[in-house]
JSON list of C-alpha atoms in Angstrom, two decimals:
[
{"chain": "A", "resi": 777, "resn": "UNK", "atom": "CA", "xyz": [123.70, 330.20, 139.16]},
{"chain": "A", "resi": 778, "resn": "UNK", "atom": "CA", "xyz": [125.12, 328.30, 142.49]},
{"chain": "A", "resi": 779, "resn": "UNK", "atom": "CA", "xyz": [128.49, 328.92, 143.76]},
{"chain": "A", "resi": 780, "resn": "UNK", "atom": "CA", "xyz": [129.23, 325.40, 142.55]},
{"chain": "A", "resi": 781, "resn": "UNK", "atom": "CA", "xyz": [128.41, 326.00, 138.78]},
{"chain": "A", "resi": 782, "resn": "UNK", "atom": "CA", "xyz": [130.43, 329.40, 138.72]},
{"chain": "A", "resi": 783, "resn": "UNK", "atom": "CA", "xyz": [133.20, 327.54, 140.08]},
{"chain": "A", "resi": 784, "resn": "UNK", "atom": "CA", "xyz": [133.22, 324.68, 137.56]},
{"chain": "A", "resi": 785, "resn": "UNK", "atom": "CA", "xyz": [132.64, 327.47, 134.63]},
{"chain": "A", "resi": 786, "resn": "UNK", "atom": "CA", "xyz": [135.21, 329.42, 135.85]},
{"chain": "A", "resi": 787, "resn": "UNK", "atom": "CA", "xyz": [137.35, 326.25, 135.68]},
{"chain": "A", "resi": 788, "resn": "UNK", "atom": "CA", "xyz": [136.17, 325.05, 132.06]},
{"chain": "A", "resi": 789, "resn": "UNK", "atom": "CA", "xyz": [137.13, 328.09, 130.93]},
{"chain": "A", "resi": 790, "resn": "UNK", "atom": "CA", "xyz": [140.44, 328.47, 132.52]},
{"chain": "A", "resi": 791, "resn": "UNK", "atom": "CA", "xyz": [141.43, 325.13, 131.25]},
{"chain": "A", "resi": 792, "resn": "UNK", "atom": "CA", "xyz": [140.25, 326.16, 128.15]},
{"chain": "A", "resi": 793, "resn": "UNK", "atom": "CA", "xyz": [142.74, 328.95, 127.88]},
{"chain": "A", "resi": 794, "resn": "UNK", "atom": "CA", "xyz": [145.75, 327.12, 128.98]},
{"chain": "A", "resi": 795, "resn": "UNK", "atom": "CA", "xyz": [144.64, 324.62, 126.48]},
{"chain": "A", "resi": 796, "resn": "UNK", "atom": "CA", "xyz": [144.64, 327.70, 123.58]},
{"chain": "A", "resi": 797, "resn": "UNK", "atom": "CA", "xyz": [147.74, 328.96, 124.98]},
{"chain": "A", "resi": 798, "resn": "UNK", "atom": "CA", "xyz": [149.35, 325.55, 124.49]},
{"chain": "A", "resi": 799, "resn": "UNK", "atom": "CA", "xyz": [148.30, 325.08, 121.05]},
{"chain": "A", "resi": 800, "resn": "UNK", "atom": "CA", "xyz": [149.34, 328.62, 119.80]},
{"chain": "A", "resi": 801, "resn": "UNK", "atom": "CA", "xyz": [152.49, 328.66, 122.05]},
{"chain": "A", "resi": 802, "resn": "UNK", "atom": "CA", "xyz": [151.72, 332.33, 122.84]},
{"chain": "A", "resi": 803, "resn": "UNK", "atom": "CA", "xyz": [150.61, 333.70, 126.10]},
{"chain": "A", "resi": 804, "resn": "UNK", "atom": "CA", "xyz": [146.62, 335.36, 125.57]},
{"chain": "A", "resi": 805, "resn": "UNK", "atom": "CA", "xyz": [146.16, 338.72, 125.04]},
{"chain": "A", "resi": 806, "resn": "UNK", "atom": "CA", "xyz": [144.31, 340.65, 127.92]},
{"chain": "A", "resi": 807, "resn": "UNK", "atom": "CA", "xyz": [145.54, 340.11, 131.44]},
{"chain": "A", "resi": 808, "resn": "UNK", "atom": "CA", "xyz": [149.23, 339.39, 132.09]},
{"chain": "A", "resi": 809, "resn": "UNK", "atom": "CA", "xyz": [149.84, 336.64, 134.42]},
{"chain": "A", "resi": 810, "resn": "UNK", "atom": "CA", "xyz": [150.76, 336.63, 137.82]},
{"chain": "A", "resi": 811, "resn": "UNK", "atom": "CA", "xyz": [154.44, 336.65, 136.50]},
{"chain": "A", "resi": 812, "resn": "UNK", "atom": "CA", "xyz": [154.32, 339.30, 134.46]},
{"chain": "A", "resi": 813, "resn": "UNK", "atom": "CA", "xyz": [152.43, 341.93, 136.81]},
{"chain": "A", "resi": 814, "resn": "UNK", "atom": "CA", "xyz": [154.26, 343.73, 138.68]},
{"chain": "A", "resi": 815, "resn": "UNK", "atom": "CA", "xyz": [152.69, 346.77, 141.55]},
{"chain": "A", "resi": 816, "resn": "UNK", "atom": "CA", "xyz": [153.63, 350.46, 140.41]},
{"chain": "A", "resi": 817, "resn": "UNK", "atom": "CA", "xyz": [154.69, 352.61, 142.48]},
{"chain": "A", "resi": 818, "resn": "UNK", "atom": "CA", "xyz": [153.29, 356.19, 143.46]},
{"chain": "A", "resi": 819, "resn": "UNK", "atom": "CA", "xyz": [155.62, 358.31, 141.03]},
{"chain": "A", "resi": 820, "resn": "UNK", "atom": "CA", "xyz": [154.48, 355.53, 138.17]},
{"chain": "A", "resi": 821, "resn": "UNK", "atom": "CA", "xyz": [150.82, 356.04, 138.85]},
{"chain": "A", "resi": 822, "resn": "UNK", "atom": "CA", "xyz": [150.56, 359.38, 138.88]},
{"chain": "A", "resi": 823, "resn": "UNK", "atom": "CA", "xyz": [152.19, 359.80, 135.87]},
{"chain": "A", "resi": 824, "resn": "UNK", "atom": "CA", "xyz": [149.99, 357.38, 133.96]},
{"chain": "A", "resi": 825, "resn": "UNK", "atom": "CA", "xyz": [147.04, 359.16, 135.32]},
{"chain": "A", "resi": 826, "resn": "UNK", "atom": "CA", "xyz": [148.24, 362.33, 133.81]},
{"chain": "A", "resi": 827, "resn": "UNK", "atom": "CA", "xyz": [149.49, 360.91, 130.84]},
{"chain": "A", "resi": 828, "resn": "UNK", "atom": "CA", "xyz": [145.73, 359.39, 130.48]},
{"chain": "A", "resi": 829, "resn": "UNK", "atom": "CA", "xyz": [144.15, 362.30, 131.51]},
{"chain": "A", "resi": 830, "resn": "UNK", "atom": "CA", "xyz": [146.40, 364.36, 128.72]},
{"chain": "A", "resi": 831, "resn": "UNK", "atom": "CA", "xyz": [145.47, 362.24, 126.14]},
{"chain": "A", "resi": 832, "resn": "UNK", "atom": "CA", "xyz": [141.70, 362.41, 126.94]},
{"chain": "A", "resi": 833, "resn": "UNK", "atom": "CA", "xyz": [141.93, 366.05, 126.99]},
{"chain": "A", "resi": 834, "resn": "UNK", "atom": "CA", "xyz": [143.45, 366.59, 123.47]},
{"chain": "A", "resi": 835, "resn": "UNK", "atom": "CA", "xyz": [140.43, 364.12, 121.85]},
{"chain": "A", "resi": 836, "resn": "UNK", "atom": "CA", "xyz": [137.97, 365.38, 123.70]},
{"chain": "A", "resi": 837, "resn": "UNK", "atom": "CA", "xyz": [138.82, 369.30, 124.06]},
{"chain": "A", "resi": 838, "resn": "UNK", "atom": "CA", "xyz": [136.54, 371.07, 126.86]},
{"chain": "A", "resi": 839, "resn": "UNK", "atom": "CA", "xyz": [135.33, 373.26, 123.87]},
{"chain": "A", "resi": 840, "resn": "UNK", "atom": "CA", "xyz": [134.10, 371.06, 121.51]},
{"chain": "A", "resi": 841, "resn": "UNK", "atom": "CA", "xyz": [132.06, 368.62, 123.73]},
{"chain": "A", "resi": 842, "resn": "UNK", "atom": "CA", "xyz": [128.66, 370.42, 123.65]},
{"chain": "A", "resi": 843, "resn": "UNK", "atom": "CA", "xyz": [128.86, 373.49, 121.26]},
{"chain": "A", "resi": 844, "resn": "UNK", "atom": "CA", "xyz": [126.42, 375.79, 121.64]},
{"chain": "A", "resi": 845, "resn": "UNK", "atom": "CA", "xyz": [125.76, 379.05, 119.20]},
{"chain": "A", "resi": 846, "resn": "UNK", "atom": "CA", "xyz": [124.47, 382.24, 120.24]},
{"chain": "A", "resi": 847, "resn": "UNK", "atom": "CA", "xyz": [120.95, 380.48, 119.14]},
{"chain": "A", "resi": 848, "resn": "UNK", "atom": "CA", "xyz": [121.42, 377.81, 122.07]},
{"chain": "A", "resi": 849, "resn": "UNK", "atom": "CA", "xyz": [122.56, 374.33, 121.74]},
{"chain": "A", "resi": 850, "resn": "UNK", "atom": "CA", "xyz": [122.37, 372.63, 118.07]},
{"chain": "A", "resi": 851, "resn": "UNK", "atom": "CA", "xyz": [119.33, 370.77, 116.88]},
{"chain": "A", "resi": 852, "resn": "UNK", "atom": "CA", "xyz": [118.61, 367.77, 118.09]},
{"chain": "A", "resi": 853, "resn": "UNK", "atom": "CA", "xyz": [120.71, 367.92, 121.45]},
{"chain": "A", "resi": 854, "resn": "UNK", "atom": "CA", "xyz": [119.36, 366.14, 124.55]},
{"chain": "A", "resi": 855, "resn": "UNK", "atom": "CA", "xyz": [117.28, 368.13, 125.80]},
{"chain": "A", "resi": 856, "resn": "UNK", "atom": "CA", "xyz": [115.70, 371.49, 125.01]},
{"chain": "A", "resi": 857, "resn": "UNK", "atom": "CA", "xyz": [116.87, 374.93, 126.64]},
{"chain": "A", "resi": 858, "resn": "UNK", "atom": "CA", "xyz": [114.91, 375.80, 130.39]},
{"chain": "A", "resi": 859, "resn": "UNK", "atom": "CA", "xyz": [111.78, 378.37, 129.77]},
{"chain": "A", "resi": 860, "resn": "UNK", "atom": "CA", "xyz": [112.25, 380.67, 132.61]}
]
């Protein structure tokens, strides 16, 4: 695909969603316009990273992502435990 057809698909499908956005008289879901982002700043980001990182943490807690009996890992894991 040439520069020149990106361009123009990019451009269909821009005027595609302004055209959606006019009918529905609601501004689309996804990506906020240029009005409506706004930069955060350090304190903000960090504490969005944590807040992300917390949330991962407590669905997905470091003891229940590969468990493992005193037999070795259960059935049907990835791949089988090293022969030494």
């Amino acid at each position: 695909m040439t520069p020149e057809e990106r361009q123009a698909r990019r451009e269909a499908r821009r005027q595609w969603l302004d055209s959606r956005q006019a009918e529905t008289g609601l501004p689309m879901a996804g990506i906020p316009g240029p009005d409506d982002r706004r930069r955060l700043s350090p304190e903000e980001r960090q504490r969005l990273r944590r807040d992300v990182h917390e949330a991962g943490r407590e669905f997905y807690p470091r003891d229940s992502r590969r468990p493992e009996g005193p037999e070795g890992p259960p059935p049907g894991s990835a791949r089988p435990p090293r022969q030494p």
